[in-house]
Amino acid sequence: MSGSRALYEQVILDHNKNPRNFKVIEDADRKIEGFNPLCGDHFTVFLKLDGTTISDIGIQGAGCAIAKSSASIMSSILKGKSVDEAKELFDRFHAMVTSAPDAPLDEAALGKLAVFSGVREYPIRIKCATLAWHALLAALQGENQQVSTE
Ligand code: ZN
């Protein structure tokens, strides 16, 4: 196990224990529920938009450590980002978690998202890691319903 791998696990455990932005936004512009029936992860994403900028994100729900910490990290990264930047980050994140376990990591481009690189060895966890992101993207596309990873 490499040094960064141990550090990554620490970050995931920290966000699982103390998730960021876990709050209801009463006057959210968008609100969507994401469900991963495979694992039982269930999160609601609340968004406040200021033009094309994500001005605030709230998360509610419950799930495994991967799903919860991913929702938490997503919310802390995307606050203040534009909708286009959010989509680009998701593409980068999705490409990373679905790449081969030994594929090189572009840690500079991934930033904090690199902590989920261990997910590549556990394909069943990919849906946990990407659930909040799928909900976010659906919300950005104007959908106000439930999204499921299945
Ligand atoms: Zn899960």
Coordinates of C-alpha atoms in Angstrom, one line a residue, residues 25 27-31 47-50 55 144:
I25 CA -31.6 24.3 1.4
D27 CA -35.3 27.8 -1.2
A28 CA -33.2 25.6 -3.5
D29 CA -33.4 26.2 -7.2
R30 CA -33.1 22.5 -7.9
K31 CA -33.6 19.5 -5.8
L47 CA -28.7 23.4 -5.5
K48 CA -28.7 27.2 -5.5
L49 CA -27.8 28.7 -8.8
D50 CA -26.6 32.2 -9.5
S55 CA -23.7 29.3 -5.4
N144 CA -36.6 17.4 -10.6

